[in-house]
Amino acid sequence: MFMQPVMDYPNTLNTTYPSRNHDFTKEKVAKMSAVVEEKIRHFKASPTVGIICGSGLGEVTKAVKEAVTIAYKDIPGFPRSTVQGHAGQFVIGYINEVLVVCMQGRFHFYEGYDIGTCCMPIKLLKLLGCHSLIISNAAGGLNPKFNVGDIMVIHDHINLMGFSGNGPLVGPNDEAWGPRFLSMHNAYSPAYIKEARDLLRKKNLPDHVGVYTALGGPQFETVAELRLLQAQGVDAVGMSTVHEVVMARYLGLRVFSFSLITNKCPTTYEADKNVNHQEVIDTGREKAQVLVDFVRDMVPVINSVRD
Ligand code: HPA
């Protein structure tokens, strides 16, 4: 169990931690994973790769064979997805002979969930047996070389929300899940990055690699904010992923992550077109087949390649 902070002045004890991570004990999450395990017992194996499908990227589940679908609402204690373009269910089955768990719909800070709750499903994926995680997202492109519809393999992030203490690991730590202090060095597995870029080139697609950052949202960024991010070396911006990567690494999962560039970020006031959620969804739909193929080809790599 975790240790409570010891304080001389109990009245100042912060009992409303910014992250509810510590609430999701092994015992509690095991109850949720038992509901899932019950429905996938016939596979006679544990899933090894988790896949988080980003906004408009839920079509990836079309690659799943012998699919079993479990709605989040049927798992007691599990949060609900409230965003258009997010179905809110697990889809479990085979992709390229590998047993995978897809999360069709994730939880965002802007929905009102604390950052620990946003990451809680990753604990469930860990208990189900996953050793690796594919995290996808829709993102705005800041790197001028990126076009709408391109894939950017993420090789690093800037945890802007975490800078101010809004991180999933803030609060009491349970060593049974992971360490108090976590290294984020090479959090995105270099071996996966290399394989993904090789694959993109083989498909005659751009093999972009870059730095991702997430803001709390739900509002899109101002021109001044985008210029600031660009000047700091950010290639793509979204509203997810970063804290999920922190949680995945904390739990010892290997991470592969990529963005679908759904729009170009307007970094001038003259830009005639601003970002909207429909554009994000539409680009996801247009590129659905490319993403399905990409993920299908990456899954065996994720399942077997090691650094
Ligand atoms: N900004 C933030 N999040 C996003 C964007 C964007 O431009 N596009 C898709 N998700």
PDB file of C-alpha atoms and ligand atoms in Angstrom:
ATOM      1  CA  MET A   1       0.000   0.000   0.000  1.00  0.00           C
ATOM      2  CA  PHE A   2       1.035   3.618  -0.427  1.00  0.00           C
ATOM      3  CA  MET A   3       2.287   5.868   2.348  1.00  0.00           C
ATOM      4  CA  GLN A   4       0.329   8.955   3.203  1.00  0.00           C
ATOM      5  CA  PRO A   5       2.464  12.107   3.436  1.00  0.00           C
ATOM      6  CA  VAL A   6       3.285  12.875   7.058  1.00  0.00           C
ATOM      7  CA  MET A   7       2.636  16.475   8.045  1.00  0.00           C
ATOM      8  CA  ASP A   8       2.943  18.433  11.237  1.00  0.00           C
ATOM      9  CA  TYR A   9      -0.050  20.564  10.308  1.00  0.00           C
ATOM     10  CA  PRO A  10      -2.872  18.203   9.403  1.00  0.00           C
ATOM     11  CA  ASN A  11      -5.090  21.089   8.309  1.00  0.00           C
ATOM     12  CA  THR A  12      -2.752  21.807   5.425  1.00  0.00           C
ATOM     13  CA  LEU A  13      -2.690  18.199   4.210  1.00  0.00           C
ATOM     14  CA  ASN A  14      -3.719  18.146   0.594  1.00  0.00           C
ATOM     15  CA  THR A  15      -6.252  15.352   0.535  1.00  0.00           C
ATOM     16  CA  THR A  16      -7.760  16.410  -2.755  1.00  0.00           C
ATOM     17  CA  TYR A  17      -4.838  15.394  -4.917  1.00  0.00           C
ATOM     18  CA  PRO A  18      -4.981  16.638  -8.518  1.00  0.00           C
ATOM     19  CA  SER A  19      -4.810  13.029  -9.706  1.00  0.00           C
ATOM     20  CA  ARG A  20      -7.110  10.241  -8.521  1.00  0.00           C
ATOM     21  CA  ASN A  21      -4.503   7.696  -9.543  1.00  0.00           C
ATOM     22  CA  HIS A  22      -4.054   6.438  -5.981  1.00  0.00           C
ATOM     23  CA  ASP A  23      -7.780   5.604  -5.851  1.00  0.00           C
ATOM     24  CA  PHE A  24      -7.313   3.013  -8.564  1.00  0.00           C
ATOM     25  CA  THR A  25      -5.731   0.361  -6.378  1.00  0.00           C
ATOM     26  CA  LYS A  26      -4.771  -3.070  -7.693  1.00  0.00           C
ATOM     27  CA  GLU A  27      -7.783  -4.477  -5.926  1.00  0.00           C
ATOM     28  CA  LYS A  28     -10.201  -2.030  -7.552  1.00  0.00           C
ATOM     29  CA  VAL A  29      -8.785  -2.319 -11.072  1.00  0.00           C
ATOM     30  CA  ALA A  30      -8.601  -6.121 -10.767  1.00  0.00           C
ATOM     31  CA  LYS A  31     -12.375  -6.147 -10.240  1.00  0.00           C
ATOM     32  CA  MET A  32     -12.797  -4.269 -13.522  1.00  0.00           C
ATOM     33  CA  SER A  33     -10.348  -6.446 -15.421  1.00  0.00           C
ATOM     34  CA  ALA A  34     -12.159  -9.540 -14.119  1.00  0.00           C
ATOM     35  CA  VAL A  35     -15.289  -8.361 -15.975  1.00  0.00           C
ATOM     36  CA  VAL A  36     -13.265  -8.184 -19.193  1.00  0.00           C
ATOM     37  CA  GLU A  37     -11.418 -11.467 -18.586  1.00  0.00           C
ATOM     38  CA  GLU A  38     -14.716 -13.251 -18.133  1.00  0.00           C
ATOM     39  CA  LYS A  39     -15.758 -12.243 -21.677  1.00  0.00           C
ATOM     40  CA  ILE A  40     -12.501 -13.217 -23.371  1.00  0.00           C
ATOM     41  CA  ARG A  41     -11.775 -16.473 -21.566  1.00  0.00           C
ATOM     42  CA  HIS A  42     -12.418 -18.473 -24.767  1.00  0.00           C
ATOM     43  CA  PHE A  43      -9.249 -17.039 -26.333  1.00  0.00           C
ATOM     44  CA  LYS A  44      -7.295 -19.115 -23.781  1.00  0.00           C
ATOM     45  CA  ALA A  45      -4.514 -16.513 -23.834  1.00  0.00           C
ATOM     46  CA  SER A  46      -3.921 -13.020 -22.510  1.00  0.00           C
ATOM     47  CA  PRO A  47      -3.826 -10.025 -24.823  1.00  0.00           C
ATOM     48  CA  THR A  48      -0.283  -8.713 -25.193  1.00  0.00           C
ATOM     49  CA  VAL A  49      -0.700  -5.420 -27.057  1.00  0.00           C
ATOM     50  CA  GLY A  50      -3.034  -2.571 -26.093  1.00  0.00           C
ATOM     51  CA  ILE A  51      -4.129  -0.012 -28.670  1.00  0.00           C
ATOM     52  CA  ILE A  52      -5.622   3.365 -27.758  1.00  0.00           C
ATOM     53  CA  CYS A  53      -7.577   4.694 -30.740  1.00  0.00           C
ATOM     54  CA  GLY A  54      -7.612   8.485 -30.984  1.00  0.00           C
ATOM     55  CA  SER A  55     -10.364  10.819 -32.231  1.00  0.00           C
ATOM     56  CA  GLY A  56     -11.720   9.508 -35.515  1.00  0.00           C
ATOM     57  CA  LEU A  57      -9.212   6.634 -35.481  1.00  0.00           C
ATOM     58  CA  GLY A  58     -11.618   4.030 -34.137  1.00  0.00           C
ATOM     59  CA  GLU A  59     -11.743   2.356 -37.564  1.00  0.00           C
ATOM     60  CA  VAL A  60      -8.523   0.617 -36.576  1.00  0.00           C
ATOM     61  CA  THR A  61     -10.775  -1.892 -34.831  1.00  0.00           C
ATOM     62  CA  LYS A  62     -11.866  -3.067 -38.308  1.00  0.00           C
ATOM     63  CA  ALA A  63      -8.548  -4.927 -38.433  1.00  0.00           C
ATOM     64  CA  VAL A  64      -9.569  -7.017 -35.402  1.00  0.00           C
ATOM     65  CA  LYS A  65     -10.626 -10.616 -36.084  1.00  0.00           C
ATOM     66  CA  GLU A  66     -12.916 -12.675 -33.818  1.00  0.00           C
ATOM     67  CA  ALA A  67     -13.691  -9.363 -32.124  1.00  0.00           C
ATOM     68  CA  VAL A  68     -15.324  -9.271 -28.695  1.00  0.00           C
ATOM     69  CA  THR A  69     -16.785  -5.873 -27.805  1.00  0.00           C
ATOM     70  CA  ILE A  70     -17.217  -4.715 -24.224  1.00  0.00           C
ATOM     71  CA  ALA A  71     -18.836  -1.319 -23.601  1.00  0.00           C
ATOM     72  CA  TYR A  72     -17.180   0.771 -20.896  1.00  0.00           C
ATOM     73  CA  LYS A  73     -20.602   1.270 -19.335  1.00  0.00           C
ATOM     74  CA  ASP A  74     -20.813  -2.481 -18.674  1.00  0.00           C
ATOM     75  CA  ILE A  75     -17.715  -2.389 -16.489  1.00  0.00           C
ATOM     76  CA  PRO A  76     -18.641  -1.202 -12.987  1.00  0.00           C
ATOM     77  CA  GLY A  77     -16.437   1.702 -11.888  1.00  0.00           C
ATOM     78  CA  PHE A  78     -15.127   2.424 -15.378  1.00  0.00           C
ATOM     79  CA  PRO A  79     -15.447   6.017 -16.664  1.00  0.00           C
ATOM     80  CA  ARG A  80     -17.586   6.871 -19.717  1.00  0.00           C
ATOM     81  CA  SER A  81     -16.390   8.440 -22.949  1.00  0.00           C
ATOM     82  CA  THR A  82     -18.284  11.644 -23.748  1.00  0.00           C
ATOM     83  CA  VAL A  83     -16.661  12.768 -27.010  1.00  0.00           C
ATOM     84  CA  GLN A  84     -18.112  12.550 -30.506  1.00  0.00           C
ATOM     85  CA  GLY A  85     -15.959  10.158 -32.545  1.00  0.00           C
ATOM     86  CA  HIS A  86     -15.173   7.990 -29.502  1.00  0.00           C
ATOM     87  CA  ALA A  87     -17.311   4.867 -29.210  1.00  0.00           C
ATOM     88  CA  GLY A  88     -16.515   4.019 -25.572  1.00  0.00           C
ATOM     89  CA  GLN A  89     -15.715   0.322 -25.726  1.00  0.00           C
ATOM     90  CA  PHE A  90     -12.986  -2.281 -25.684  1.00  0.00           C
ATOM     91  CA  VAL A  91     -12.582  -4.352 -28.829  1.00  0.00           C
ATOM     92  CA  ILE A  92     -10.554  -7.486 -28.195  1.00  0.00           C
ATOM     93  CA  GLY A  93      -9.388 -10.011 -30.776  1.00  0.00           C
ATOM     94  CA  TYR A  94      -6.622 -10.849 -33.209  1.00  0.00           C
ATOM     95  CA  ILE A  95      -4.661  -8.504 -35.437  1.00  0.00           C
ATOM     96  CA  ASN A  96      -2.124 -10.433 -37.487  1.00  0.00           C
ATOM     97  CA  GLU A  97      -2.336 -13.395 -35.064  1.00  0.00           C
ATOM     98  CA  VAL A  98      -1.586 -11.179 -32.052  1.00  0.00           C
ATOM     99  CA  LEU A  99      -4.264 -10.912 -29.355  1.00  0.00           C
ATOM    100  CA  VAL A 100      -4.865  -7.189 -28.860  1.00  0.00           C
ATOM    101  CA  VAL A 101      -7.122  -4.967 -26.744  1.00  0.00           C
ATOM    102  CA  CYS A 102      -8.286  -1.810 -28.510  1.00  0.00           C
ATOM    103  CA  MET A 103      -9.686   1.074 -26.552  1.00  0.00           C
ATOM    104  CA  GLN A 104     -12.183   2.638 -28.926  1.00  0.00           C
ATOM    105  CA  GLY A 105     -12.485   5.889 -27.044  1.00  0.00           C
ATOM    106  CA  ARG A 106     -10.247   7.384 -24.383  1.00  0.00           C
ATOM    107  CA  PHE A 107     -10.723   9.867 -21.549  1.00  0.00           C
ATOM    108  CA  HIS A 108      -9.574  13.454 -21.789  1.00  0.00           C
ATOM    109  CA  PHE A 109      -8.855  16.015 -19.131  1.00  0.00           C
ATOM    110  CA  TYR A 110     -11.204  18.461 -20.867  1.00  0.00           C
ATOM    111  CA  GLU A 111     -14.146  16.128 -20.295  1.00  0.00           C
ATOM    112  CA  GLY A 112     -13.747  16.897 -16.621  1.00  0.00           C
ATOM    113  CA  TYR A 113     -11.886  13.755 -15.614  1.00  0.00           C
ATOM    114  CA  ASP A 114      -8.822  14.255 -13.443  1.00  0.00           C
ATOM    115  CA  ILE A 115      -5.595  13.224 -15.127  1.00  0.00           C
ATOM    116  CA  GLY A 116      -5.279  10.013 -13.071  1.00  0.00           C
ATOM    117  CA  THR A 117      -8.723   8.837 -14.122  1.00  0.00           C
ATOM    118  CA  CYS A 118      -7.809   9.596 -17.754  1.00  0.00           C
ATOM    119  CA  CYS A 119      -4.961   7.086 -17.402  1.00  0.00           C
ATOM    120  CA  MET A 120      -6.723   4.457 -15.316  1.00  0.00           C
ATOM    121  CA  PRO A 121      -7.629   2.177 -18.266  1.00  0.00           C
ATOM    122  CA  ILE A 122      -3.919   1.606 -18.854  1.00  0.00           C
ATOM    123  CA  LYS A 123      -3.737  -0.065 -15.460  1.00  0.00           C
ATOM    124  CA  LEU A 124      -6.507  -2.370 -16.630  1.00  0.00           C
ATOM    125  CA  LEU A 125      -4.580  -3.157 -19.840  1.00  0.00           C
ATOM    126  CA  LYS A 126      -1.565  -4.031 -17.692  1.00  0.00           C
ATOM    127  CA  LEU A 127      -3.609  -6.392 -15.524  1.00  0.00           C
ATOM    128  CA  LEU A 128      -5.043  -8.052 -18.629  1.00  0.00           C
ATOM    129  CA  GLY A 129      -1.471  -8.998 -19.591  1.00  0.00           C
ATOM    130  CA  CYS A 130      -0.383  -6.339 -22.105  1.00  0.00           C
ATOM    131  CA  HIS A 131       3.357  -5.705 -22.283  1.00  0.00           C
ATOM    132  CA  SER A 132       3.174  -2.990 -24.945  1.00  0.00           C
ATOM    133  CA  LEU A 133       0.915  -0.148 -25.912  1.00  0.00           C
ATOM    134  CA  ILE A 134       0.173   1.584 -29.206  1.00  0.00           C
ATOM    135  CA  ILE A 135      -1.145   5.081 -28.552  1.00  0.00           C
ATOM    136  CA  SER A 136      -2.654   6.994 -31.456  1.00  0.00           C
ATOM    137  CA  ASN A 137      -4.047  10.483 -31.566  1.00  0.00           C
ATOM    138  CA  ALA A 138      -5.327  13.177 -33.861  1.00  0.00           C
ATOM    139  CA  ALA A 139      -3.075  16.218 -33.762  1.00  0.00           C
ATOM    140  CA  GLY A 140      -2.565  19.606 -35.305  1.00  0.00           C
ATOM    141  CA  GLY A 141       0.622  19.925 -37.345  1.00  0.00           C
ATOM    142  CA  LEU A 142       3.041  22.681 -36.327  1.00  0.00           C
ATOM    143  CA  ASN A 143       5.973  21.479 -38.369  1.00  0.00           C
ATOM    144  CA  PRO A 144       5.552  23.194 -41.747  1.00  0.00           C
ATOM    145  CA  LYS A 145       6.763  20.029 -43.512  1.00  0.00           C
ATOM    146  CA  PHE A 146       3.693  18.125 -42.342  1.00  0.00           C
ATOM    147  CA  ASN A 147       0.579  17.872 -44.500  1.00  0.00           C
ATOM    148  CA  VAL A 148      -2.958  17.018 -43.453  1.00  0.00           C
ATOM    149  CA  GLY A 149      -3.318  13.232 -43.491  1.00  0.00           C
ATOM    150  CA  ASP A 150       0.358  12.508 -42.725  1.00  0.00           C
ATOM    151  CA  ILE A 151       1.431  10.221 -39.918  1.00  0.00           C
ATOM    152  CA  MET A 152       3.983  11.530 -37.417  1.00  0.00           C
ATOM    153  CA  VAL A 153       5.793   8.934 -35.341  1.00  0.00           C
ATOM    154  CA  ILE A 154       6.263  10.420 -31.862  1.00  0.00           C
ATOM    155  CA  HIS A 155       9.791  10.165 -30.549  1.00  0.00           C
ATOM    156  CA  ASP A 156       9.450  12.500 -27.576  1.00  0.00           C
ATOM    157  CA  HIS A 157       7.010  14.794 -25.841  1.00  0.00           C
ATOM    158  CA  ILE A 158       6.842  17.941 -23.747  1.00  0.00           C
ATOM    159  CA  ASN A 159       4.609  17.383 -20.748  1.00  0.00           C
ATOM    160  CA  LEU A 160       3.191  20.898 -20.541  1.00  0.00           C
ATOM    161  CA  MET A 161       0.291  19.904 -18.315  1.00  0.00           C
ATOM    162  CA  GLY A 162       2.731  18.095 -16.039  1.00  0.00           C
ATOM    163  CA  PHE A 163       4.940  21.199 -15.755  1.00  0.00           C
ATOM    164  CA  SER A 164       2.394  22.692 -13.389  1.00  0.00           C
ATOM    165  CA  GLY A 165       1.900  19.503 -11.398  1.00  0.00           C
ATOM    166  CA  ASN A 166      -1.060  18.133 -13.327  1.00  0.00           C
ATOM    167  CA  GLY A 167       0.401  14.690 -13.837  1.00  0.00           C
ATOM    168  CA  PRO A 168      -1.121  11.249 -13.229  1.00  0.00           C
ATOM    169  CA  LEU A 169       1.560  10.199 -10.745  1.00  0.00           C
ATOM    170  CA  VAL A 170       1.097  13.173  -8.413  1.00  0.00           C
ATOM    171  CA  GLY A 171      -0.140  11.963  -5.017  1.00  0.00           C
ATOM    172  CA  PRO A 172       0.577   8.903  -2.891  1.00  0.00           C
ATOM    173  CA  ASN A 173       2.448   6.156  -4.715  1.00  0.00           C
ATOM    174  CA  ASP A 174       1.775   2.440  -4.597  1.00  0.00           C
ATOM    175  CA  GLU A 175       5.078   0.697  -5.350  1.00  0.00           C
ATOM    176  CA  ALA A 176       3.106  -2.389  -6.356  1.00  0.00           C
ATOM    177  CA  TRP A 177       2.151  -0.511  -9.526  1.00  0.00           C
ATOM    178  CA  GLY A 178       5.366   1.376 -10.223  1.00  0.00           C
ATOM    179  CA  PRO A 179       8.199   3.548  -8.915  1.00  0.00           C
ATOM    180  CA  ARG A 180       7.837   6.884  -7.116  1.00  0.00           C
ATOM    181  CA  PHE A 181      10.352   8.509  -9.471  1.00  0.00           C
ATOM    182  CA  LEU A 182      10.134   7.506 -13.081  1.00  0.00           C
ATOM    183  CA  SER A 183      12.697   7.954 -15.853  1.00  0.00           C
ATOM    184  CA  MET A 184      11.173   9.278 -19.062  1.00  0.00           C
ATOM    185  CA  HIS A 185      14.359   8.752 -21.052  1.00  0.00           C
ATOM    186  CA  ASN A 186      13.554   7.010 -24.347  1.00  0.00           C
ATOM    187  CA  ALA A 187       9.978   6.542 -23.184  1.00  0.00           C
ATOM    188  CA  TYR A 188       9.050   6.000 -26.818  1.00  0.00           C
ATOM    189  CA  SER A 189      10.846   2.795 -27.703  1.00  0.00           C
ATOM    190  CA  PRO A 190      13.598   3.610 -30.261  1.00  0.00           C
ATOM    191  CA  ALA A 191      13.269   0.152 -31.828  1.00  0.00           C
ATOM    192  CA  TYR A 192       9.584   0.718 -32.575  1.00  0.00           C
ATOM    193  CA  ILE A 193      10.311   4.171 -33.984  1.00  0.00           C
ATOM    194  CA  LYS A 194      12.879   2.755 -36.380  1.00  0.00           C
ATOM    195  CA  GLU A 195      10.593  -0.082 -37.523  1.00  0.00           C
ATOM    196  CA  ALA A 196       7.661   2.318 -37.993  1.00  0.00           C
ATOM    197  CA  ARG A 197       9.672   4.707 -40.139  1.00  0.00           C
ATOM    198  CA  ASP A 198      11.018   1.839 -42.243  1.00  0.00           C
ATOM    199  CA  LEU A 199       7.450   0.658 -42.745  1.00  0.00           C
ATOM    200  CA  LEU A 200       6.195   4.120 -43.739  1.00  0.00           C
ATOM    201  CA  ARG A 201       8.969   4.435 -46.330  1.00  0.00           C
ATOM    202  CA  LYS A 202       8.104   0.995 -47.693  1.00  0.00           C
ATOM    203  CA  LYS A 203       4.536   2.238 -48.126  1.00  0.00           C
ATOM    204  CA  ASN A 204       5.811   5.364 -49.901  1.00  0.00           C
ATOM    205  CA  LEU A 205       4.414   7.519 -47.107  1.00  0.00           C
ATOM    206  CA  PRO A 206       6.319  10.354 -45.393  1.00  0.00           C
ATOM    207  CA  ASP A 207       8.309   8.975 -42.448  1.00  0.00           C
ATOM    208  CA  HIS A 208       7.900  11.999 -40.183  1.00  0.00           C
ATOM    209  CA  VAL A 209       9.155  11.776 -36.646  1.00  0.00           C
ATOM    210  CA  GLY A 210       8.626  14.508 -34.084  1.00  0.00           C
ATOM    211  CA  VAL A 211       7.834  15.949 -30.698  1.00  0.00           C
ATOM    212  CA  TYR A 212       4.243  15.989 -29.466  1.00  0.00           C
ATOM    213  CA  THR A 213       2.694  18.062 -26.743  1.00  0.00           C
ATOM    214  CA  ALA A 214      -0.756  18.048 -25.173  1.00  0.00           C
ATOM    215  CA  LEU A 215      -2.694  21.001 -23.825  1.00  0.00           C
ATOM    216  CA  GLY A 216      -5.695  20.675 -21.559  1.00  0.00           C
ATOM    217  CA  GLY A 217      -8.205  21.878 -24.140  1.00  0.00           C
ATOM    218  CA  PRO A 218     -10.976  21.686 -25.165  1.00  0.00           C
ATOM    219  CA  GLN A 219     -10.404  25.015 -26.888  1.00  0.00           C
ATOM    220  CA  PHE A 220      -7.942  24.970 -29.733  1.00  0.00           C
ATOM    221  CA  GLU A 221      -4.816  27.114 -29.452  1.00  0.00           C
ATOM    222  CA  THR A 222      -4.384  30.797 -30.189  1.00  0.00           C
ATOM    223  CA  VAL A 223      -1.858  31.949 -32.766  1.00  0.00           C
ATOM    224  CA  ALA A 224       0.412  33.216 -29.981  1.00  0.00           C
ATOM    225  CA  GLU A 225       0.242  29.869 -28.179  1.00  0.00           C
ATOM    226  CA  LEU A 226       1.021  27.992 -31.365  1.00  0.00           C
ATOM    227  CA  ARG A 227       3.994  30.235 -32.110  1.00  0.00           C
ATOM    228  CA  LEU A 228       5.293  29.615 -28.590  1.00  0.00           C
ATOM    229  CA  LEU A 229       5.007  25.842 -29.015  1.00  0.00           C
ATOM    230  CA  GLN A 230       6.619  25.950 -32.438  1.00  0.00           C
ATOM    231  CA  ALA A 231       9.542  27.983 -31.104  1.00  0.00           C
ATOM    232  CA  GLN A 232      10.070  25.332 -28.405  1.00  0.00           C
ATOM    233  CA  GLY A 233      10.420  22.528 -30.937  1.00  0.00           C
ATOM    234  CA  VAL A 234       6.914  21.069 -30.864  1.00  0.00           C
ATOM    235  CA  ASP A 235       5.935  19.385 -34.145  1.00  0.00           C
ATOM    236  CA  ALA A 236       2.358  18.396 -33.324  1.00  0.00           C
ATOM    237  CA  VAL A 237      -0.161  19.408 -30.685  1.00  0.00           C
ATOM    238  CA  GLY A 238      -3.172  17.600 -29.259  1.00  0.00           C
ATOM    239  CA  MET A 239      -5.080  16.974 -26.030  1.00  0.00           C
ATOM    240  CA  SER A 240      -4.065  13.468 -24.997  1.00  0.00           C
ATOM    241  CA  THR A 241      -1.283  10.851 -25.059  1.00  0.00           C
ATOM    242  CA  VAL A 242       1.418  12.537 -22.925  1.00  0.00           C
ATOM    243  CA  HIS A 243      -0.027  11.515 -19.554  1.00  0.00           C
ATOM    244  CA  GLU A 244      -0.926   8.087 -20.961  1.00  0.00           C
ATOM    245  CA  VAL A 245       2.706   7.558 -21.916  1.00  0.00           C
ATOM    246  CA  VAL A 246       3.751   8.536 -18.382  1.00  0.00           C
ATOM    247  CA  MET A 247       1.324   5.974 -16.956  1.00  0.00           C
ATOM    248  CA  ALA A 248       2.361   3.261 -19.426  1.00  0.00           C
ATOM    249  CA  ARG A 249       6.045   3.709 -18.601  1.00  0.00           C
ATOM    250  CA  TYR A 250       5.243   3.770 -14.877  1.00  0.00           C
ATOM    251  CA  LEU A 251       3.571   0.383 -15.285  1.00  0.00           C
ATOM    252  CA  GLY A 252       6.507  -0.951 -17.293  1.00  0.00           C
ATOM    253  CA  LEU A 253       4.740  -1.057 -20.655  1.00  0.00           C
ATOM    254  CA  ARG A 254       6.677  -0.442 -23.856  1.00  0.00           C
ATOM    255  CA  VAL A 255       5.255   2.437 -25.905  1.00  0.00           C
ATOM    256  CA  PHE A 256       4.755   3.142 -29.572  1.00  0.00           C
ATOM    257  CA  SER A 257       2.825   6.286 -30.426  1.00  0.00           C
ATOM    258  CA  PHE A 258       1.878   8.212 -33.503  1.00  0.00           C
ATOM    259  CA  SER A 259      -0.229  11.198 -34.529  1.00  0.00           C
ATOM    260  CA  LEU A 260      -2.475  11.538 -37.527  1.00  0.00           C
ATOM    261  CA  ILE A 261      -2.030  15.150 -38.608  1.00  0.00           C
ATOM    262  CA  THR A 262      -5.669  16.119 -39.013  1.00  0.00           C
ATOM    263  CA  ASN A 263      -5.111  19.842 -39.590  1.00  0.00           C
ATOM    264  CA  LYS A 264      -2.409  22.410 -39.935  1.00  0.00           C
ATOM    265  CA  CYS A 265      -2.163  24.740 -36.964  1.00  0.00           C
ATOM    266  CA  PRO A 266      -2.756  28.375 -37.948  1.00  0.00           C
ATOM    267  CA  THR A 267       0.360  30.277 -36.881  1.00  0.00           C
ATOM    268  CA  THR A 268      -0.585  33.548 -38.600  1.00  0.00           C
ATOM    269  CA  TYR A 269      -3.588  35.793 -38.065  1.00  0.00           C
ATOM    270  CA  GLU A 270      -4.088  35.889 -41.812  1.00  0.00           C
ATOM    271  CA  ALA A 271      -4.706  32.142 -42.037  1.00  0.00           C
ATOM    272  CA  ASP A 272      -8.213  31.956 -43.461  1.00  0.00           C
ATOM    273  CA  LYS A 273      -9.134  28.659 -41.934  1.00  0.00           C
ATOM    274  CA  ASN A 274      -9.296  27.758 -38.271  1.00  0.00           C
ATOM    275  CA  VAL A 275      -9.321  24.311 -36.697  1.00  0.00           C
ATOM    276  CA  ASN A 276     -12.580  22.606 -35.846  1.00  0.00           C
ATOM    277  CA  HIS A 277     -13.466  19.195 -34.474  1.00  0.00           C
ATOM    278  CA  GLN A 278     -15.309  18.193 -37.660  1.00  0.00           C
ATOM    279  CA  GLU A 279     -12.109  18.609 -39.655  1.00  0.00           C
ATOM    280  CA  VAL A 280     -10.348  16.356 -37.161  1.00  0.00           C
ATOM    281  CA  ILE A 281     -13.036  13.667 -37.526  1.00  0.00           C
ATOM    282  CA  ASP A 282     -13.176  14.001 -41.343  1.00  0.00           C
ATOM    283  CA  THR A 283      -9.414  13.570 -41.781  1.00  0.00           C
ATOM    284  CA  GLY A 284      -9.564  10.501 -39.548  1.00  0.00           C
ATOM    285  CA  ARG A 285     -12.299   9.063 -41.746  1.00  0.00           C
ATOM    286  CA  GLU A 286     -10.474   9.838 -44.985  1.00  0.00           C
ATOM    287  CA  LYS A 287      -7.296   8.184 -43.738  1.00  0.00           C
ATOM    288  CA  ALA A 288      -9.029   5.259 -41.994  1.00  0.00           C
ATOM    289  CA  GLN A 289      -7.702   2.599 -44.365  1.00  0.00           C
ATOM    290  CA  VAL A 290      -4.128   3.922 -44.254  1.00  0.00           C
ATOM    291  CA  LEU A 291      -4.241   3.806 -40.453  1.00  0.00           C
ATOM    292  CA  VAL A 292      -5.810   0.360 -40.324  1.00  0.00           C
ATOM    293  CA  ASP A 293      -3.037  -0.959 -42.607  1.00  0.00           C
ATOM    294  CA  PHE A 294      -0.312   0.837 -40.650  1.00  0.00           C
ATOM    295  CA  VAL A 295      -1.480  -0.500 -37.296  1.00  0.00           C
ATOM    296  CA  ARG A 296      -2.042  -3.992 -38.715  1.00  0.00           C
ATOM    297  CA  ASP A 297       1.556  -4.076 -39.952  1.00  0.00           C
ATOM    298  CA  MET A 298       2.960  -2.602 -36.738  1.00  0.00           C
ATOM    299  CA  VAL A 299       1.222  -4.979 -34.317  1.00  0.00           C
ATOM    300  CA  PRO A 300       3.528  -7.997 -34.901  1.00  0.00           C
ATOM    301  CA  VAL A 301       6.523  -5.672 -34.624  1.00  0.00           C
ATOM    302  CA  ILE A 302       5.240  -4.263 -31.340  1.00  0.00           C
ATOM    303  CA  ASN A 303       4.605  -7.766 -30.110  1.00  0.00           C
ATOM    304  CA  SER A 304       8.089  -9.059 -30.826  1.00  0.00           C
ATOM    305  CA  VAL A 305      10.745  -6.364 -31.372  1.00  0.00           C
ATOM    306  CA  ARG A 306      12.849  -5.325 -28.383  1.00  0.00           C
ATOM    307  CA  ASP A 307      15.449  -2.568 -27.959  1.00  0.00           C
TER     308      ASP A 307
HETATM  309  N1  HPA B   1      -4.877  21.352 -31.543  1.00  0.00           N
HETATM  310  C1  HPA B   1      -5.126  20.578 -30.474  1.00  0.00           C
HETATM  311  N2  HPA B   1      -5.627  19.356 -30.567  1.00  0.00           N
HETATM  312  C2  HPA B   1      -5.887  18.877 -31.785  1.00  0.00           C
HETATM  313  C3  HPA B   1      -5.656  19.630 -32.945  1.00  0.00           C
HETATM  314  C4  HPA B   1      -5.134  20.934 -32.813  1.00  0.00           C
HETATM  315  O1  HPA B   1      -4.900  21.657 -33.798  1.00  0.00           O
HETATM  316  N3  HPA B   1      -6.034  18.855 -33.997  1.00  0.00           N
HETATM  317  C5  HPA B   1      -6.457  17.671 -33.489  1.00  0.00           C
HETATM  318  N4  HPA B   1      -6.376  17.685 -32.149  1.00  0.00           N
END
